[in-house]
Amino acid sequence: MAQNDLMSSAEDVADQFLRVTKQYLPHIARLCLISTFLEDGIRMWFQWSEQKEYIETTWGCGFFLATLFVLINLLGQLGGCILILSRNFVQYACFGLFGIIALQTVAYSILWDPKFLMRNLALGGGLLLLLAESRSEGRSMFAGVPTMRESSPKQYMQLGGRVLLVLMFMTLLHFDTSFLSILQNLVGTALIVLVAIGFKTKLAALTLVIWLLAINVYFNAFWTIPAYKPMHDFLKYDFFQTTSVIGGLLLVVALGPGGVSMDEKKKEW
C-alpha cells in the first residue's frame, strides 16, 4: 500500500511538472536534442584543417574528398539545426541529420566501438522522436483512411525512438560488485525497461532525465579542463551528445509514449 502511495505521489509530481512546463518543454527538448549537432557543426568550422587532415590521413582519400566531408558535416549539421529550431522542413532536416550520423559512424570508425555506436543509435532515437512529433496527421498521404491506421507510422516511430534512446544508459552501467554500482544498475535497468515498453513512461523518462543530467554535469564537466588539452574536446563531445539524449527523453515526457505502449493499452483495458 505504501509503495502504491509513493508511486501515485511521484506520478502526481510528474503530471504537475508537465502541466507547468507544457508550453515550453517541447522547445527545450528540441534545443537539447540538436545541441550535439550544433556544437559539432561549429567545431567543424573552427577545426577545419584538423578535421580535414584527420580524414585525409585516416582514409587516404585525398584533399578534395576530405574537404567535401568536412563541408557536408558543417553545412548539414548547422543547416539542419536552423531548420529544426525554426520548425521549417523538419522532416527533411531529420533525414539529413540521420545521414550525418551514418557518415560519421563510418568515417570515425564508430561502427567498431560498441559504446560510441550505442550512443549514436540513441541519438538517432531522439531524431526519430522528433520526426514523429513533426508528422502532421492532417497532411497524411493516407487521406480518408481511419485515424488509427493513419497515425500508426508515428506510433512506431515513437516506439523505435524510445527503444534506441535507452541504449545510452547501457553505456553507463558499471559491472563491479560495489553496493552503489549494483543499486545504480538495478534502478537504471528498471527505468530503461519501463521507458522501452512504455509503462509509467512519463515518470520513468523524467527520472532518467534528472539522473542523466546529474551524471552529465558531474562526469563531463569540460569547462573545468583547459581548452588546449585533448580531454577538453573529448568531454565536450560527450557532454553535448548526452544533452541530445536528454532532449529525446524530454520529448517522451512532453509527447507521451505513443500508441504502441503499455500505458496506451491500459486505457483500453
GROMACS .gro file of C-alpha atoms in nm:
model
  269
    1MET     CA    1   0.000   0.000   0.000
    2ALA     CA    2   0.277   0.242   0.095
    3GLN     CA    3   0.458   0.157  -0.230
    4ASN     CA    4   0.146   0.234  -0.434
    5ASP     CA    5   0.101   0.564  -0.250
    6LEU     CA    6   0.462   0.657  -0.321
    7MET     CA    7   0.423   0.574  -0.690
    8SER     CA    8   0.100   0.774  -0.711
    9SER     CA    9   0.265   1.073  -0.544
   10ALA     CA   10   0.558   1.052  -0.786
   11GLU     CA   11   0.321   1.039  -1.084
   12ASP     CA   12   0.133   1.340  -0.948
   13VAL     CA   13   0.461   1.533  -0.929
   14ALA     CA   14   0.545   1.433  -1.288
   15ASP     CA   15   0.198   1.541  -1.408
   16GLN     CA   16   0.229   1.871  -1.225
   17PHE     CA   17   0.570   1.930  -1.383
   18LEU     CA   18   0.423   1.860  -1.726
   19ARG     CA   19   0.131   2.097  -1.672
   20VAL     CA   20   0.360   2.379  -1.562
   21THR     CA   21   0.611   2.330  -1.845
   22LYS     CA   22   0.372   2.215  -2.118
   23GLN     CA   23   0.420   2.524  -2.336
   24TYR     CA   24   0.799   2.533  -2.304
   25LEU     CA   25   0.903   2.168  -2.275
   26PRO     CA   26   0.890   2.075  -2.648
   27HIS     CA   27   1.104   2.380  -2.734
   28ILE     CA   28   1.359   2.296  -2.464
   29ALA     CA   29   1.358   1.932  -2.579
   30ARG     CA   30   1.431   2.030  -2.941
   31LEU     CA   31   1.710   2.267  -2.836
   32CYS     CA   32   1.872   1.995  -2.622
   33LEU     CA   33   1.826   1.738  -2.897
   34ILE     CA   34   2.009   1.936  -3.167
   35SER     CA   35   2.281   2.063  -2.929
   36THR     CA   36   2.537   1.798  -3.029
   37PHE     CA   37   2.488   1.871  -3.400
   38LEU     CA   38   2.513   2.244  -3.336
   39GLU     CA   39   2.833   2.204  -3.134
   40ASP     CA   40   2.985   1.965  -3.389
   41GLY     CA   41   2.899   2.193  -3.681
   42ILE     CA   42   3.065   2.488  -3.507
   43ARG     CA   43   3.365   2.268  -3.426
   44MET     CA   44   3.397   2.177  -3.794
   45TRP     CA   45   3.430   2.549  -3.868
   46PHE     CA   46   3.695   2.621  -3.604
   47GLN     CA   47   3.884   2.294  -3.654
   48TRP     CA   48   3.851   2.282  -4.033
   49SER     CA   49   4.216   2.198  -4.101
   50GLU     CA   50   4.246   1.939  -3.823
   51GLN     CA   51   3.928   1.755  -3.926
   52LYS     CA   52   4.028   1.759  -4.295
   53GLU     CA   53   4.376   1.630  -4.220
   54TYR     CA   54   4.239   1.353  -3.996
   55ILE     CA   55   4.005   1.224  -4.268
   56GLU     CA   56   4.270   1.259  -4.539
   57THR     CA   57   4.530   1.073  -4.331
   58THR     CA   58   4.297   0.802  -4.197
   59TRP     CA   59   4.127   0.713  -4.524
   60GLY     CA   60   4.388   0.829  -4.777
   61CYS     CA   61   4.102   0.981  -4.976
   62GLY     CA   62   4.279   1.292  -5.097
   63PHE     CA   63   4.232   1.662  -5.040
   64PHE     CA   64   3.905   1.700  -5.232
   65LEU     CA   65   3.706   1.421  -5.060
   66ALA     CA   66   3.838   1.515  -4.715
   67THR     CA   67   3.735   1.878  -4.772
   68LEU     CA   68   3.395   1.764  -4.901
   69PHE     CA   69   3.343   1.551  -4.589
   70VAL     CA   70   3.407   1.845  -4.355
   71LEU     CA   71   3.191   2.076  -4.567
   72ILE     CA   72   2.898   1.832  -4.568
   73ASN     CA   73   2.924   1.794  -4.191
   74LEU     CA   74   2.943   2.169  -4.135
   75LEU     CA   75   2.658   2.272  -4.365
   76GLY     CA   76   2.444   1.964  -4.297
   77GLN     CA   77   2.453   1.998  -3.920
   78LEU     CA   78   2.418   2.376  -3.893
   79GLY     CA   79   2.153   2.385  -4.166
   80GLY     CA   80   1.958   2.101  -4.005
   81CYS     CA   81   1.968   2.272  -3.665
   82ILE     CA   82   1.841   2.600  -3.811
   83LEU     CA   83   1.551   2.423  -3.986
   84ILE     CA   84   1.453   2.230  -3.673
   85LEU     CA   85   1.463   2.535  -3.446
   86SER     CA   86   1.264   2.739  -3.697
   87ARG     CA   87   1.024   2.444  -3.749
   88ASN     CA   88   1.064   2.457  -4.126
   89PHE     CA   89   1.112   2.136  -4.329
   90VAL     CA   90   1.176   1.947  -4.004
   91GLN     CA   91   1.136   1.605  -4.165
   92TYR     CA   92   1.400   1.685  -4.430
   93ALA     CA   93   1.630   1.820  -4.158
   94CYS     CA   94   1.589   1.498  -3.955
   95PHE     CA   95   1.673   1.280  -4.257
   96GLY     CA   96   1.976   1.499  -4.324
   97LEU     CA   97   2.098   1.457  -3.965
   98PHE     CA   98   2.037   1.081  -3.987
   99GLY     CA   99   2.273   1.089  -4.285
  100ILE     CA  100   2.532   1.283  -4.085
  101ILE     CA  101   2.518   1.023  -3.805
  102ALA     CA  102   2.568   0.741  -4.058
  103LEU     CA  103   2.853   0.927  -4.231
  104GLN     CA  104   3.037   0.997  -3.905
  105THR     CA  105   2.982   0.641  -3.781
  106VAL     CA  106   3.177   0.513  -4.080
  107ALA     CA  107   3.432   0.796  -4.109
  108TYR     CA  108   3.536   0.790  -3.743
  109SER     CA  109   3.524   0.406  -3.718
  110ILE     CA  110   3.248   0.427  -3.457
  111LEU     CA  111   3.096   0.115  -3.610
  112TRP     CA  112   3.357  -0.095  -3.428
  113ASP     CA  113   3.325   0.080  -3.091
  114PRO     CA  114   3.017  -0.058  -2.907
  115LYS     CA  115   2.999   0.231  -2.659
  116PHE     CA  116   3.003   0.509  -2.918
  117LEU     CA  117   2.787   0.308  -3.157
  118MET     CA  118   2.514   0.275  -2.892
  119ARG     CA  119   2.536   0.647  -2.821
  120ASN     CA  120   2.499   0.726  -3.190
  121LEU     CA  121   2.199   0.494  -3.210
  122ALA     CA  122   2.050   0.669  -2.906
  123LEU     CA  123   2.100   0.999  -3.083
  124GLY     CA  124   1.918   0.854  -3.383
  125GLY     CA  125   1.636   0.756  -3.148
  126GLY     CA  126   1.599   1.118  -3.042
  127LEU     CA  127   1.576   1.225  -3.407
  128LEU     CA  128   1.315   0.956  -3.467
  129LEU     CA  129   1.103   1.103  -3.187
  130LEU     CA  130   1.146   1.450  -3.338
  131LEU     CA  131   1.041   1.311  -3.674
  132ALA     CA  132   0.732   1.160  -3.511
  133GLU     CA  133   0.649   1.492  -3.347
  134SER     CA  134   0.676   1.674  -3.681
  135ARG     CA  135   0.429   1.444  -3.856
  136SER     CA  136   0.100   1.617  -3.918
  137GLU     CA  137  -0.196   1.380  -3.924
  138GLY     CA  138  -0.392   1.625  -4.135
  139ARG     CA  139  -0.130   1.604  -4.409
  140SER     CA  140  -0.102   1.230  -4.414
  141MET     CA  141  -0.076   1.072  -4.757
  142PHE     CA  142  -0.340   0.820  -4.646
  143ALA     CA  143  -0.626   1.070  -4.658
  144GLY     CA  144  -0.962   0.914  -4.585
  145VAL     CA  145  -0.815   0.616  -4.401
  146PRO     CA  146  -0.924   0.574  -4.034
  147THR     CA  147  -0.718   0.766  -3.778
  148MET     CA  148  -0.565   0.460  -3.611
  149ARG     CA  149  -0.405   0.344  -3.933
  150GLU     CA  150  -0.319   0.697  -4.034
  151SER     CA  151  -0.120   0.762  -3.720
  152SER     CA  152   0.040   0.417  -3.694
  153PRO     CA  153   0.371   0.524  -3.860
  154LYS     CA  154   0.404   0.794  -3.595
  155GLN     CA  155   0.333   0.543  -3.319
  156TYR     CA  156   0.601   0.305  -3.441
  157MET     CA  157   0.847   0.593  -3.476
  158GLN     CA  158   0.783   0.674  -3.109
  159LEU     CA  159   0.837   0.308  -3.017
  160GLY     CA  160   1.162   0.290  -3.215
  161GLY     CA  161   1.278   0.621  -3.069
  162ARG     CA  162   1.215   0.505  -2.712
  163VAL     CA  163   1.398   0.176  -2.764
  164LEU     CA  164   1.700   0.346  -2.924
  165LEU     CA  165   1.716   0.617  -2.658
  166VAL     CA  166   1.767   0.368  -2.377
  167LEU     CA  167   2.087   0.240  -2.544
  168MET     CA  168   2.261   0.547  -2.397
  169PHE     CA  169   2.205   0.406  -2.050
  170MET     CA  170   2.358   0.071  -2.144
  171THR     CA  171   2.689   0.258  -2.171
  172LEU     CA  172   2.652   0.392  -1.815
  173LEU     CA  173   2.621   0.056  -1.640
  174HIS     CA  174   2.920  -0.036  -1.423
  175PHE     CA  175   2.996  -0.405  -1.390
  176ASP     CA  176   3.157  -0.429  -1.048
  177THR     CA  177   3.046  -0.567  -0.713
  178SER     CA  178   3.021  -0.249  -0.507
  179PHE     CA  179   2.682  -0.186  -0.346
  180LEU     CA  180   2.642   0.156  -0.510
  181SER     CA  181   2.712   0.020  -0.859
  182ILE     CA  182   2.474  -0.271  -0.813
  183LEU     CA  183   2.200  -0.037  -0.689
  184GLN     CA  184   2.258   0.205  -0.975
  185ASN     CA  185   2.250  -0.077  -1.229
  186LEU     CA  186   1.927  -0.222  -1.089
  187VAL     CA  187   1.746   0.113  -1.073
  188GLY     CA  188   1.878   0.224  -1.412
  189THR     CA  189   1.786  -0.105  -1.579
  190ALA     CA  190   1.433  -0.092  -1.433
  191LEU     CA  191   1.384   0.265  -1.562
  192ILE     CA  192   1.510   0.197  -1.914
  193VAL     CA  193   1.289  -0.113  -1.939
  194LEU     CA  194   0.988   0.098  -1.833
  195VAL     CA  195   1.065   0.359  -2.099
  196ALA     CA  196   1.124   0.095  -2.368
  197ILE     CA  197   0.794  -0.086  -2.307
  198GLY     CA  198   0.605   0.237  -2.240
  199PHE     CA  199   0.488   0.171  -1.883
  200LYS     CA  200   0.470   0.466  -1.640
  201THR     CA  201   0.656   0.628  -1.927
  202LYS     CA  202   0.648   0.995  -1.836
  203LEU     CA  203   0.758   0.932  -1.478
  204ALA     CA  204   1.035   0.692  -1.583
  205ALA     CA  205   1.159   0.924  -1.859
  206LEU     CA  206   1.158   1.227  -1.628
  207THR     CA  207   1.354   1.030  -1.366
  208LEU     CA  208   1.609   0.932  -1.632
  209VAL     CA  209   1.636   1.297  -1.738
  210ILE     CA  210   1.725   1.400  -1.382
  211TRP     CA  211   1.967   1.110  -1.342
  212LEU     CA  212   2.138   1.166  -1.677
  213LEU     CA  213   2.159   1.543  -1.620
  214ALA     CA  214   2.338   1.488  -1.287
  215ILE     CA  215   2.580   1.235  -1.442
  216ASN     CA  216   2.646   1.465  -1.737
  217VAL     CA  217   2.731   1.771  -1.528
  218TYR     CA  218   2.946   1.569  -1.288
  219PHE     CA  219   3.143   1.345  -1.527
  220ASN     CA  220   3.153   1.559  -1.844
  221ALA     CA  221   3.247   1.896  -1.693
  222PHE     CA  222   3.461   2.000  -1.989
  223TRP     CA  223   3.465   2.361  -1.866
  224THR     CA  224   3.697   2.256  -1.582
  225ILE     CA  225   3.964   2.135  -1.831
  226PRO     CA  226   4.190   2.382  -2.017
  227ALA     CA  227   4.089   2.414  -2.383
  228TYR     CA  228   4.433   2.309  -2.512
  229LYS     CA  229   4.411   1.963  -2.352
  230PRO     CA  230   4.265   1.677  -2.561
  231MET     CA  231   4.040   1.575  -2.270
  232HIS     CA  232   3.855   1.907  -2.307
  233ASP     CA  233   3.728   1.818  -2.656
  234PHE     CA  234   3.652   1.460  -2.554
  235LEU     CA  235   3.439   1.565  -2.255
  236LYS     CA  236   3.274   1.841  -2.456
  237TYR     CA  237   3.169   1.592  -2.724
  238ASP     CA  238   3.035   1.355  -2.457
  239PHE     CA  239   2.852   1.638  -2.278
  240PHE     CA  240   2.659   1.757  -2.582
  241GLN     CA  241   2.583   1.408  -2.707
  242THR     CA  242   2.437   1.324  -2.366
  243THR     CA  243   2.243   1.651  -2.370
  244SER     CA  244   2.088   1.546  -2.701
  245VAL     CA  245   1.967   1.220  -2.547
  246ILE     CA  246   1.820   1.423  -2.259
  247GLY     CA  247   1.633   1.621  -2.526
  248GLY     CA  248   1.494   1.296  -2.666
  249LEU     CA  249   1.375   1.189  -2.322
  250LEU     CA  250   1.213   1.530  -2.270
  251LEU     CA  251   1.022   1.471  -2.594
  252VAL     CA  252   0.898   1.143  -2.446
  253VAL     CA  253   0.784   1.333  -2.136
  254ALA     CA  254   0.614   1.602  -2.346
  255LEU     CA  255   0.451   1.378  -2.609
  256GLY     CA  256   0.390   1.058  -2.415
  257PRO     CA  257   0.487   0.708  -2.526
  258GLY     CA  258   0.255   0.684  -2.827
  259GLY     CA  259   0.006   0.417  -2.924
  260VAL     CA  260   0.245   0.120  -2.911
  261SER     CA  261   0.296   0.114  -2.535
  262MET     CA  262   0.158  -0.043  -2.220
  263ASP     CA  263   0.032   0.296  -2.099
  264GLU     CA  264  -0.188   0.319  -2.409
  265LYS     CA  265  -0.304  -0.042  -2.375
  266LYS     CA  266  -0.408   0.024  -2.014
  267LYS     CA  267  -0.664   0.275  -2.140
  268GLU     CA  268  -0.823   0.001  -2.349
  269TRP     CA  269  -0.832  -0.237  -2.052
   0.00000   0.00000   0.00000
